Coordinates of C-alpha atoms in Angstrom, one line a residue:
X1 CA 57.4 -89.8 56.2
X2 CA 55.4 -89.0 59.2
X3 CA 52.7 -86.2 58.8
X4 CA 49.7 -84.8 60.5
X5 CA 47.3 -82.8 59.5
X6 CA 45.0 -80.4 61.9
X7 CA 41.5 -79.5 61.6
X8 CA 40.2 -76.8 63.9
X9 CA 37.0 -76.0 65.3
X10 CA 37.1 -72.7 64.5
X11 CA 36.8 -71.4 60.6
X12 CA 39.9 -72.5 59.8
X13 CA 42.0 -76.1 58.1
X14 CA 45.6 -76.4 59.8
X15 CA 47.7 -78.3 58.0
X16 CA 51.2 -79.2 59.5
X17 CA 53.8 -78.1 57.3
X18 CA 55.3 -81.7 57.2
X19 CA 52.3 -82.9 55.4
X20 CA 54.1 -81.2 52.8
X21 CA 56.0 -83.9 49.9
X22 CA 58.6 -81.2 49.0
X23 CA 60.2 -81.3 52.7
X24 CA 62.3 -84.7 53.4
X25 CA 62.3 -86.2 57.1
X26 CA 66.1 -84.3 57.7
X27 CA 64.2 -80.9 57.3
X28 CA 62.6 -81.5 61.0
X29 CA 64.4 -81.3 64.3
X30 CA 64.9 -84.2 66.4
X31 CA 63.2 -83.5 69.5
X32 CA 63.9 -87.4 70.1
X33 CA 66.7 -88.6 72.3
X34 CA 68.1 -88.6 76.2
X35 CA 67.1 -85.4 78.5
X36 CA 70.4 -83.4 78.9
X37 CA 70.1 -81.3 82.5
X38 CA 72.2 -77.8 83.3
X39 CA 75.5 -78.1 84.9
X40 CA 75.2 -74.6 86.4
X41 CA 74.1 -76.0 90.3
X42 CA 76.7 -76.6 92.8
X43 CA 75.2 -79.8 94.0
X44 CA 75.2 -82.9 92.7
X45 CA 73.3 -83.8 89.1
X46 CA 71.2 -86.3 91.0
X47 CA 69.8 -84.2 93.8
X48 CA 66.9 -82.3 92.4
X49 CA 66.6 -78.6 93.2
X50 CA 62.7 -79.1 93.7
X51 CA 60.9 -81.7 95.7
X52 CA 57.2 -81.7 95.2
X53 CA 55.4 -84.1 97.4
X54 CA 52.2 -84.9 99.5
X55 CA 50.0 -84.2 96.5
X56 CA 47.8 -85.7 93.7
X57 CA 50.0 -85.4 91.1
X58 CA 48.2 -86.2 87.4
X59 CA 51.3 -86.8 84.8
X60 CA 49.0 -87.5 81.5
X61 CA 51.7 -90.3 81.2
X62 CA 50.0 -93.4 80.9
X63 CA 52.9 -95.1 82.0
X64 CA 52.5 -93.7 85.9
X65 CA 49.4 -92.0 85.7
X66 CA 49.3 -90.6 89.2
X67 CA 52.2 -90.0 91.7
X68 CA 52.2 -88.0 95.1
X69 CA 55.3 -86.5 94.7
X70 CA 57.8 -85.5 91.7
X71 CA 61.7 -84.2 91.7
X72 CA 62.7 -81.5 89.2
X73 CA 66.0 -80.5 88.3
X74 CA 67.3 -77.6 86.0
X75 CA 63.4 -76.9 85.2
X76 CA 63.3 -80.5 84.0
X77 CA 61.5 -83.4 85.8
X78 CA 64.2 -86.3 86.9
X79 CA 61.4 -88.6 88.7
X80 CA 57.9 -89.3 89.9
X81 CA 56.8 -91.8 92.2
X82 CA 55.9 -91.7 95.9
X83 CA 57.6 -90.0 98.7
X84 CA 59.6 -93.0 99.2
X85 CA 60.9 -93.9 96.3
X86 CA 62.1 -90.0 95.3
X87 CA 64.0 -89.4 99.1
X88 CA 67.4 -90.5 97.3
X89 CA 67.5 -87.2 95.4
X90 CA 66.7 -84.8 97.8
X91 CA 70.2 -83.5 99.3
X92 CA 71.4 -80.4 100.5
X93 CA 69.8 -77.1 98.8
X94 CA 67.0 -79.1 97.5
X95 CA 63.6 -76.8 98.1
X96 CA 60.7 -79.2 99.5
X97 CA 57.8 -78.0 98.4
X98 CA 54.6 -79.7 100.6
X99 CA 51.2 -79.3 98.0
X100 CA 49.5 -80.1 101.4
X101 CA 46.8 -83.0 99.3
X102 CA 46.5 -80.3 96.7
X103 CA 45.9 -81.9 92.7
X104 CA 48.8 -80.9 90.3
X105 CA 48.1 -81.5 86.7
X106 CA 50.9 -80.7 83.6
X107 CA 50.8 -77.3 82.4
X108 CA 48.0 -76.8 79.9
X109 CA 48.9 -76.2 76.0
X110 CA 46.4 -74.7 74.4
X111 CA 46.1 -75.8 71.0
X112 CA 44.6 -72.5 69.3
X113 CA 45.3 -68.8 70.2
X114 CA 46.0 -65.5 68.6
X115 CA 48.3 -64.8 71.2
X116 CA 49.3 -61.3 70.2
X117 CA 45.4 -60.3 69.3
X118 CA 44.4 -61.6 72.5
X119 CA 46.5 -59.4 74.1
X120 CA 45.6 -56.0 72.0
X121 CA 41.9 -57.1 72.6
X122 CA 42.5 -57.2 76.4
X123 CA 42.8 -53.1 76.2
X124 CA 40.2 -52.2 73.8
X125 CA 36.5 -52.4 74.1
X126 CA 36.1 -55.8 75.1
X127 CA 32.4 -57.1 74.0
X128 CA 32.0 -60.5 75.0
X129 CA 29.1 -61.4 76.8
X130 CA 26.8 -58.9 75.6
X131 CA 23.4 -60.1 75.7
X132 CA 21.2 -57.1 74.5
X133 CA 21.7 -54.0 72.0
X134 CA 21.6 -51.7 74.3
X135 CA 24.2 -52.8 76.3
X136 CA 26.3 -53.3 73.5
X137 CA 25.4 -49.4 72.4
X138 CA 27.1 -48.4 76.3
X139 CA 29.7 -50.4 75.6
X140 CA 30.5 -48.2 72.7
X141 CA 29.3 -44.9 74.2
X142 CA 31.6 -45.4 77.5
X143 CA 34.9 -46.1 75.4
X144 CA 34.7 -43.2 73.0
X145 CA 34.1 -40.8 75.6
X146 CA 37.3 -39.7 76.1
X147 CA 38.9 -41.0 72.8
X148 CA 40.8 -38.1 70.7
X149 CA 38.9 -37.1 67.8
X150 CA 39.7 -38.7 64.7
X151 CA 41.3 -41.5 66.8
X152 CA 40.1 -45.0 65.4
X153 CA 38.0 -47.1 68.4
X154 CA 39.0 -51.0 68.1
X155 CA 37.6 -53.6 69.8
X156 CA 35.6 -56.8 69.2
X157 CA 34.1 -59.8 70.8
X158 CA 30.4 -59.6 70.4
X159 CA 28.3 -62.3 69.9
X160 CA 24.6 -61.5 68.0
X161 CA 23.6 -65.1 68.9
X162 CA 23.3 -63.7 72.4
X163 CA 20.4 -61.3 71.8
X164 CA 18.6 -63.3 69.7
X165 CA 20.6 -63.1 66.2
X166 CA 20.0 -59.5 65.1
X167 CA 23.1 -58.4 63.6
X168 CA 24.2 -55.0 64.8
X169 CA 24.6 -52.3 62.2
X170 CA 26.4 -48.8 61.8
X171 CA 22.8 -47.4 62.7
X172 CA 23.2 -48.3 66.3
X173 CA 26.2 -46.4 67.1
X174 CA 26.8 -43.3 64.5
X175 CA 24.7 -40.9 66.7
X176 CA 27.6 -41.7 69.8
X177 CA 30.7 -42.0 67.1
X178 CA 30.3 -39.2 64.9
X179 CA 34.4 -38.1 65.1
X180 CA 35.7 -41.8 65.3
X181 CA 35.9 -44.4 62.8
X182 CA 34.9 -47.5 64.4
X183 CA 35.9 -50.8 63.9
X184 CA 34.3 -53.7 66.6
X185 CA 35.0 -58.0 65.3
X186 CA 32.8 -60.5 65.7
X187 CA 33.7 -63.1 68.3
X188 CA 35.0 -65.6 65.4
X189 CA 36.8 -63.0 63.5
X190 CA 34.6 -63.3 60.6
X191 CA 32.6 -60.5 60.4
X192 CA 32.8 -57.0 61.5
X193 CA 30.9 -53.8 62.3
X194 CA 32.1 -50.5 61.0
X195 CA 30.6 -47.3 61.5
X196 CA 29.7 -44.7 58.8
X197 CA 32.7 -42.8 58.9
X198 CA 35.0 -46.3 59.1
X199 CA 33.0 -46.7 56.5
X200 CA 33.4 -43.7 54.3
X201 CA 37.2 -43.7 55.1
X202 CA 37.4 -47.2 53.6
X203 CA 35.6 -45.5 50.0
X204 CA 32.6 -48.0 50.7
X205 CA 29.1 -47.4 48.9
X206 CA 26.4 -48.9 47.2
X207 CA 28.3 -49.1 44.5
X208 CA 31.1 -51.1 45.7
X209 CA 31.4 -54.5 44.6
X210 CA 31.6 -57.6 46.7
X211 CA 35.3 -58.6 46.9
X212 CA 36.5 -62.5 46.3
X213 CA 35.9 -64.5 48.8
X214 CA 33.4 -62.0 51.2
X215 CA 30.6 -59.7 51.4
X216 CA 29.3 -56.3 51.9
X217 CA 26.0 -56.7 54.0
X218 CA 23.4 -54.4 52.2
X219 CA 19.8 -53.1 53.4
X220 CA 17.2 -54.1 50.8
X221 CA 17.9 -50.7 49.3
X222 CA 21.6 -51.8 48.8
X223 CA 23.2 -49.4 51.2
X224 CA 26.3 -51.0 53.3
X225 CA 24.6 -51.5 56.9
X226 CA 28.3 -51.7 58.2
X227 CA 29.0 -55.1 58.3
X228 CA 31.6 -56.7 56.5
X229 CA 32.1 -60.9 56.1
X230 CA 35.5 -62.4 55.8
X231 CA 37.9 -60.9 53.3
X232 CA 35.5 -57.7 52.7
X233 CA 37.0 -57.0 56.4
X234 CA 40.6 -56.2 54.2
X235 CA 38.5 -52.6 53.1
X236 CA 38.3 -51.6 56.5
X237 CA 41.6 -53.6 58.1
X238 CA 43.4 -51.9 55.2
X239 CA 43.0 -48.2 56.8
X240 CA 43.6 -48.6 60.0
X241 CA 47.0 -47.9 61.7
X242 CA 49.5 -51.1 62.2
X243 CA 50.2 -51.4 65.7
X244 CA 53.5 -50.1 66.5
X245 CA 56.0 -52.5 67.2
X246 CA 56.1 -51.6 71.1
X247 CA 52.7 -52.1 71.4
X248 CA 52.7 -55.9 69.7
X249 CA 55.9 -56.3 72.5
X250 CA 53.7 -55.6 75.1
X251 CA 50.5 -57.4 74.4
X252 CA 53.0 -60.9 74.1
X253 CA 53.6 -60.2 77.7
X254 CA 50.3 -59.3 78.6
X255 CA 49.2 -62.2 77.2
X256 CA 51.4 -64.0 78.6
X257 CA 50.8 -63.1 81.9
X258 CA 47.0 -63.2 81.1
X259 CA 47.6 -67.3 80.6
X260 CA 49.8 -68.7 83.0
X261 CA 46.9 -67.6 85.7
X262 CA 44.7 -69.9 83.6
X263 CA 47.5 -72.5 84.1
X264 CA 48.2 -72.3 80.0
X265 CA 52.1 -72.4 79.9
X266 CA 52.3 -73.7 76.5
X267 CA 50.2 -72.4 73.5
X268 CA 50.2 -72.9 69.2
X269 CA 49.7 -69.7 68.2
X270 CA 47.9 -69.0 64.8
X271 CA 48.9 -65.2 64.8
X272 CA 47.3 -62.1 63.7
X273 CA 45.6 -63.9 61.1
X274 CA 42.1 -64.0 59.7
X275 CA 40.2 -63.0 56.6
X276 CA 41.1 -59.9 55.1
X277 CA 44.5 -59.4 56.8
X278 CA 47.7 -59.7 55.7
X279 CA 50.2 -62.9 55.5
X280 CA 52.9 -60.7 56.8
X281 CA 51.4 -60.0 60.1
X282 CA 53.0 -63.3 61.3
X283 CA 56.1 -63.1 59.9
X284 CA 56.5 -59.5 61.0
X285 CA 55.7 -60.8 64.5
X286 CA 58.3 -63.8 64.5
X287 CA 60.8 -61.4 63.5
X288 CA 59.6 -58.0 65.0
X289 CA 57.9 -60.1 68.6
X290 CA 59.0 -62.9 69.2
X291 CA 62.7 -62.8 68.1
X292 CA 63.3 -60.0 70.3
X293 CA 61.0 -61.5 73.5
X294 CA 63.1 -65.0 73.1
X295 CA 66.7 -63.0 72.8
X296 CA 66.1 -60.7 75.5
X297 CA 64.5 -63.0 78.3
X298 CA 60.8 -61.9 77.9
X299 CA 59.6 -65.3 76.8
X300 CA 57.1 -66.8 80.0
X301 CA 55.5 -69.3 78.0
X302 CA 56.5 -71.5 75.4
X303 CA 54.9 -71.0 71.7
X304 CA 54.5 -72.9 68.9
X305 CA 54.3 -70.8 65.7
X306 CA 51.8 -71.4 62.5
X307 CA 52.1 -69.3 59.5
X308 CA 49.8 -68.2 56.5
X309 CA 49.8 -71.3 53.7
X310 CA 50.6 -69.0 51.7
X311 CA 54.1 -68.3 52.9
X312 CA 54.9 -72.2 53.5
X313 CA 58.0 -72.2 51.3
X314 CA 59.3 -69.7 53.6
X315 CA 58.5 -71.7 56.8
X316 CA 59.8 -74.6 54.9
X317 CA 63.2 -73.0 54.3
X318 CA 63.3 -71.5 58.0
X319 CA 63.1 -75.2 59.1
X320 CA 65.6 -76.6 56.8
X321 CA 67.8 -74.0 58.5
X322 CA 66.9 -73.6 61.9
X323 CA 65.1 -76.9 62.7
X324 CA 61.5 -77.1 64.6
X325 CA 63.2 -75.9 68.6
X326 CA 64.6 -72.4 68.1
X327 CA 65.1 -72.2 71.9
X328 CA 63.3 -73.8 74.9
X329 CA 60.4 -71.2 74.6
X330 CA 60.0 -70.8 70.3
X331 CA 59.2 -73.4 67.8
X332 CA 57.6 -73.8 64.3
X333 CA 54.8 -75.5 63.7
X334 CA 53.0 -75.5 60.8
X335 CA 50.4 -73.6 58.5
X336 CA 47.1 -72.4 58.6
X337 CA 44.6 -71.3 55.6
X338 CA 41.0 -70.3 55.7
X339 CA 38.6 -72.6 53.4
X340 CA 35.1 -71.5 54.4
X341 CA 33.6 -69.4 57.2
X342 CA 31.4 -69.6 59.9
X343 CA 28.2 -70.8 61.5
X344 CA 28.2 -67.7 63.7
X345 CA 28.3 -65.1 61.1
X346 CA 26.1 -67.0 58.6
X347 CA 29.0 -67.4 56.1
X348 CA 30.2 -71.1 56.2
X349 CA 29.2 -72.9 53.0
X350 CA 28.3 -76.2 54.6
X351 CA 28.5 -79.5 52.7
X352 CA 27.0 -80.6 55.5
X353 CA 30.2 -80.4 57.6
X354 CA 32.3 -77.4 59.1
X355 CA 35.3 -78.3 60.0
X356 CA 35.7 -80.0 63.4
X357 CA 32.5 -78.6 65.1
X358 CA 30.0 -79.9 62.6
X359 CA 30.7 -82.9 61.1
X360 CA 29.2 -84.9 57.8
X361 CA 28.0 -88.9 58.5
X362 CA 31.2 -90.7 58.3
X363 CA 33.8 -88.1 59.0
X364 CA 34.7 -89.3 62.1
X365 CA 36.1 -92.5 61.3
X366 CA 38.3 -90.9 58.8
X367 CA 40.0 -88.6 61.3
X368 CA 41.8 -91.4 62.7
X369 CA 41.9 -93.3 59.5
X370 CA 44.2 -90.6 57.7
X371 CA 46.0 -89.7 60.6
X372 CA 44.4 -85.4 61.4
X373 CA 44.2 -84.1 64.7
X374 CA 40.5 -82.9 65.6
X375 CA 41.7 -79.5 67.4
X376 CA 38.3 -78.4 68.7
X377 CA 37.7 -75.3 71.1
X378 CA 35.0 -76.8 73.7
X379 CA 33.9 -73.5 75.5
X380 CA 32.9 -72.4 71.8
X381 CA 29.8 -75.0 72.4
X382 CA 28.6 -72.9 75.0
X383 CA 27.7 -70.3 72.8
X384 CA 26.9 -72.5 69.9
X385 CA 24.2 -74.9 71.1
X386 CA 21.0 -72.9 70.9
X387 CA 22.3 -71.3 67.4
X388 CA 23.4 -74.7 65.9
X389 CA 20.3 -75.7 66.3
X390 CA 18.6 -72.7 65.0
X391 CA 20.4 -72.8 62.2
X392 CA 21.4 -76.2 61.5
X393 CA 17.9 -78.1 62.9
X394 CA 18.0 -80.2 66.1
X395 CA 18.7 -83.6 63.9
X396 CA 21.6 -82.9 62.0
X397 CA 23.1 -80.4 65.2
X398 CA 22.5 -83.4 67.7
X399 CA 24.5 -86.4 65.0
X400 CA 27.2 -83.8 64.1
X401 CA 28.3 -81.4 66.7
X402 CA 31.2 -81.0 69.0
X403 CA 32.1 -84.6 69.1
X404 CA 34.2 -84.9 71.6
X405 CA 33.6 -88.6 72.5
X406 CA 33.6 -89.9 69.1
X407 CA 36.9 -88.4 68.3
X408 CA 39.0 -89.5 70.7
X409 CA 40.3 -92.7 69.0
X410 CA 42.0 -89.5 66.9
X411 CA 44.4 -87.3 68.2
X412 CA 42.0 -85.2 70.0
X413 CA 43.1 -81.5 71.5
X414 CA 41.4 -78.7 72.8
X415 CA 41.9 -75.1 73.0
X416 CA 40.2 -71.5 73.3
X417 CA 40.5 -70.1 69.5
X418 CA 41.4 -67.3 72.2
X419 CA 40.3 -64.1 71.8
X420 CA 37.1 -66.0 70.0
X421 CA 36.2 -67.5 74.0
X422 CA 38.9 -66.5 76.8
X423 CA 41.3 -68.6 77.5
X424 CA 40.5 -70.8 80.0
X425 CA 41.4 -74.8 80.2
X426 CA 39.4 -75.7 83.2
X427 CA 36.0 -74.4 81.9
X428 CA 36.4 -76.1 78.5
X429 CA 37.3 -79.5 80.6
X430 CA 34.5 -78.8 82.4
X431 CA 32.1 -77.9 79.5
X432 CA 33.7 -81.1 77.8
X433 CA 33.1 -83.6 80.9
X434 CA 28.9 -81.9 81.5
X435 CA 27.9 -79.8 77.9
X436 CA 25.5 -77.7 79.7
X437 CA 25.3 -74.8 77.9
X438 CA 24.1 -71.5 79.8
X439 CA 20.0 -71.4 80.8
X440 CA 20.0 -75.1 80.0
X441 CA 19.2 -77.9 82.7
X442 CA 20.6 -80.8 81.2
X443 CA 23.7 -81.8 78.6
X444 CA 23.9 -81.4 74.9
X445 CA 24.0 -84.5 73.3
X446 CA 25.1 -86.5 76.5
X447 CA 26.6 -88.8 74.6
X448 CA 29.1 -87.1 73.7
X449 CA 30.5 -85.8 77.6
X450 CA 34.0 -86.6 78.4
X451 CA 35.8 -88.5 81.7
X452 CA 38.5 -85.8 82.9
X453 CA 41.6 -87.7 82.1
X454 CA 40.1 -87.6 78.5
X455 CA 39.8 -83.9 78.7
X456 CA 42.9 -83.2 80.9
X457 CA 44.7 -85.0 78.4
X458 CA 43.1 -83.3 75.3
X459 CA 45.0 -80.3 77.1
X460 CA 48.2 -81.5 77.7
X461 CA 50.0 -84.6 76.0
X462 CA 47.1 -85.0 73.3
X463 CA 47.8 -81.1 72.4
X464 CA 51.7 -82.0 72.7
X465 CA 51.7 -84.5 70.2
X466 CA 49.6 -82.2 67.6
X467 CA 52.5 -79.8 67.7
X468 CA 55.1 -82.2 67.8
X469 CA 56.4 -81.3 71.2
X470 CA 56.0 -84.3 73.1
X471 CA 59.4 -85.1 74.1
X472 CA 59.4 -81.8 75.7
X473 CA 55.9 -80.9 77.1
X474 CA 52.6 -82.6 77.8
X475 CA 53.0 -85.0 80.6
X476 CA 55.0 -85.0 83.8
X477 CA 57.8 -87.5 82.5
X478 CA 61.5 -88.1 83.1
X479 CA 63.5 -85.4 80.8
X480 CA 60.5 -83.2 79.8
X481 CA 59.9 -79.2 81.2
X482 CA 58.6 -79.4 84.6
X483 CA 55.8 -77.1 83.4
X484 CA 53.1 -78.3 85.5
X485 CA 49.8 -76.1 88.0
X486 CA 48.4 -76.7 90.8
X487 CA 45.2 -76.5 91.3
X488 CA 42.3 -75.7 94.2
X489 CA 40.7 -79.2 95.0
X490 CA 42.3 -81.7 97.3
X491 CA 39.6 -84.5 95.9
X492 CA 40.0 -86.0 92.8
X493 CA 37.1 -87.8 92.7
X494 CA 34.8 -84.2 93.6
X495 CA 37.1 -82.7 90.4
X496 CA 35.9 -85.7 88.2
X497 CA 32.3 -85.5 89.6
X498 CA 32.1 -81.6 89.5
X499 CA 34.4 -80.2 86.9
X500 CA 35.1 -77.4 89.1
X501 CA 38.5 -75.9 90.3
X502 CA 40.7 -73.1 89.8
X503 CA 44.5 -72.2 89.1
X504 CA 46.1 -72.1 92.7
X505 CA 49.8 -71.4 91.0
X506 CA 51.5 -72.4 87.7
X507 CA 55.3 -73.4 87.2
X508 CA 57.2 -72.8 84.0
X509 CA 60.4 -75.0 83.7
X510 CA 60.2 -75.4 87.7
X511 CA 59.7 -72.0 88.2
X512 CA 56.6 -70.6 90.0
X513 CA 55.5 -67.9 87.5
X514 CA 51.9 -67.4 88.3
X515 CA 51.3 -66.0 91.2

């Protein structure tokens, strides 16, 4: 039986429900066989409806690598090749489109995302890229200025590594919150920062015990400075209101939106997930979310579902019934459980190795070896170098750390970890192919940059295979989505020098969806 087994960069293991002995091969949908095209066009099956020529076209399929022009029927691609070769299937009705020497590159998949928290986050009080406390205090001040008394303030995002490692504490804001609880995440979604009356809402005080699994930072006095470590987050998460079901509905589609400009038209999605929340969350979102989104046409990118480990005997009876393709835009993946926590927040265990970011001697080899996917977040090294480091010491950070290079005999795939960093696939290619972090003049651990075929295709067919969707995504190929962006350059070789270029459009299933 085939299995495969996924290790993130982020805090958490992802293990692919097929690794599972108890589910037979017959338990997983055949995504294997001949492309079957729509009917519904008045012209004939082997004139294509789109035409897309005069380009560099990038198909991550290592059987044509590069073409200048591509046909696509019924949001599926029928050929690629060069003008020439593709004139037989443009007919009458067929739309020409001319990319005018523009690159075109699949559509990205993005291999780690809390979809639905991504797209809540985007309306709270977003603190990413806070460098100082006092900026972080504004932050604060500015968003519960017109917030109704009594009416929680959410947000998250910040990142004490950027001022230096203090970690904020209730102190900083009670004076500015004093009639709203206040509850702001850490980037990684291991820690967070309650105020004192989050705090006295959730019944926390000196006396209140550590719970399994987390922690209640103290002052050397013992009083709770408002900071709560993985599942210790569950006393605060456990008091504020559930979003309502309209308002999960309409972050998926803000979301949505929010990624096909970054080119992202396909994305595993790990759910509203982390320590201290519940294992319903995702189902309620299958159900509640996505059921409806996929039945009522609201779907604009295609998602591959992970669930709590806990529930896997529900995801394994859901694919014995339903198979891994629910439609063209829904499938199931696998599951997803938390064994230690993070560098960031000072609350990963370390046998000298977490996870996929900071590896043990020898743990490369066995990636490939035992057949797991190294799904690793590369903008995440941006804001990990001078900490790791810190933390870690320059020796064992510079043998161990985001390594890209050495892992690509694996399965290699990136992602965001999105809302951890922002979605973005052409800034992690581009922090995979140089590793310059910000204020530095040079790479971190230079060994270990990337060519950009490496890291395009750690974003497209690499990512495809580590959710089982490559016979329907991840490379330009006969029979698969015609999901594919164009980008800004018209020079490869300045995009493999550089790094640099931007989403000009993206196409879902043939269809220009972004902008």
């Amino acid at each position: 039986m085939n299995y495969l087994i996924v290790l993130s960069a982020s805090v958490a293991v992802l293990l692919s429900i097929a690794l599972f002995p108890l589910l037979s091969t017959n338990y997983f949908w055949n995504l294997r066989g001949p492309p079957s095209f729509s009917s519904s066009s008045s012209s004939s099956p082997s004139v294509a409806d789109l035409f897309v020529t005069n380009g560099f076209i990038y198909t991550s399929d290592s059987s044509l690598p590069v073409a200048d022009s591509m046909a696509i029927r019924a949001g599926r691609v029928l050929r690629v090749g060069n003008h020439s070769s593709l004139q037989d299937l443009v007919g009458h009705g067929t739309e020409v489109m001319n990319l005018e020497g523009k690159a075109v590159v699949p559509g990205f998949i993005d291999s780690h995302v809390h979809l639905l928290f991504g797209g809540l986050q985007m309306v709270r009080v977003e603190l990413r890229g806070m460098n100082n406390k006092d900026e972080f205090i504004r932050k604060v001040k500015d968003a519960v200025r017109n917030l109704k008394h009594g009416s929680w303030l959410l947000g998250g995002g910040w990142n004490n590594d950027l001022w230096g490692g203090e970690f904020p504490m209730a102190s900083w804001i009670d004076d500015i919150t004093p009639h709203n609880p206040v509850w702001l995440s850490r980037m990684d979604g291991h820690m967070g920062l309650a105020n004192s009356m989050a705090l006295k809402i959730a019944a926390i005080t000196n006396n209140t015990g550590d719970p399994e699994g987390g922690g209640i930072v103290r002052t050397t006095d013992g009083e709770p400075t408002g900071l709560l470590i993985d599942s210790a987050m569950k006393l605060v998460l456990s008091c504020i209101p559930e979003v309502s079901i309209d308002g999960r509905r309409e972050a998926l589609v803000r979301a949505s939106n929010h990624a096909l400009t970054k080119g992202v038209t396909t994305i595993v999605d790990f759910g509203r997930y982390f320590p201290g929340t519940s294992a319903e969350h995702p189902w309620e979102d299958f159900s509640e979310v996505y059921r409806w989104a996929d039945i009522s046409g609201q779907m604009k990118i295609r998602v591959c579902l992970f669930f709590p480990m806990s529930t896997w005997s529900r995801l394994q009876g859901l694919i014995h019934e339903k198979g891994r393709k629910l439609s063209k835009w829904l499938y199931l993946g696998g599951v997803k459980a938390f064994a230690d926590g993070s560098l960031g927040s000072n609350s990963a265990l370390f046998y000298e190795i977490e996870h996929a970011q900071h590896l043990a001697p020898g743990t490369v080899g066995r990636f490939g070896e035992e057949g797991v996917v190294a799904s690793m977040q590369p903008d995440q090294l941006l804001g990990d170098a001078d900490s790791a480091i810190r933390k870690l010491g320059a020796e064992r950070a510079q043998r161990g750390s985001y390594l890209f290079r050495s892992l690509l005999a694996s399965n290699l795939s990136f992602g965001s970890d999105w809302p951890v960093v922002e979605i973005n696939p052409l800034s992690s290619i581009k922090t995979a192919m140089k590793r310059i972090p910000p204020g530095w003049e040079n790479a971190w651990i230079p060994s270990e940059c990337i060519s950009l075929s490496d890291a395009l295709n750690a974003y497209t067919i690499s990512a495809a295979r580590a959710c089982f969707l490559d016979e329907e995504v991840g490379s330009l190929s006969p029979g698969k989505f015609a999901d594919f962006v164009v980008l800004s350059t018209e020079s490869w070789d300045e995009l493999m020098a550089e790094g640099s270029a931007y989403v000009k459009a993206t196409y879902v299933g043939g269809v220009q969806a972004y902008p």
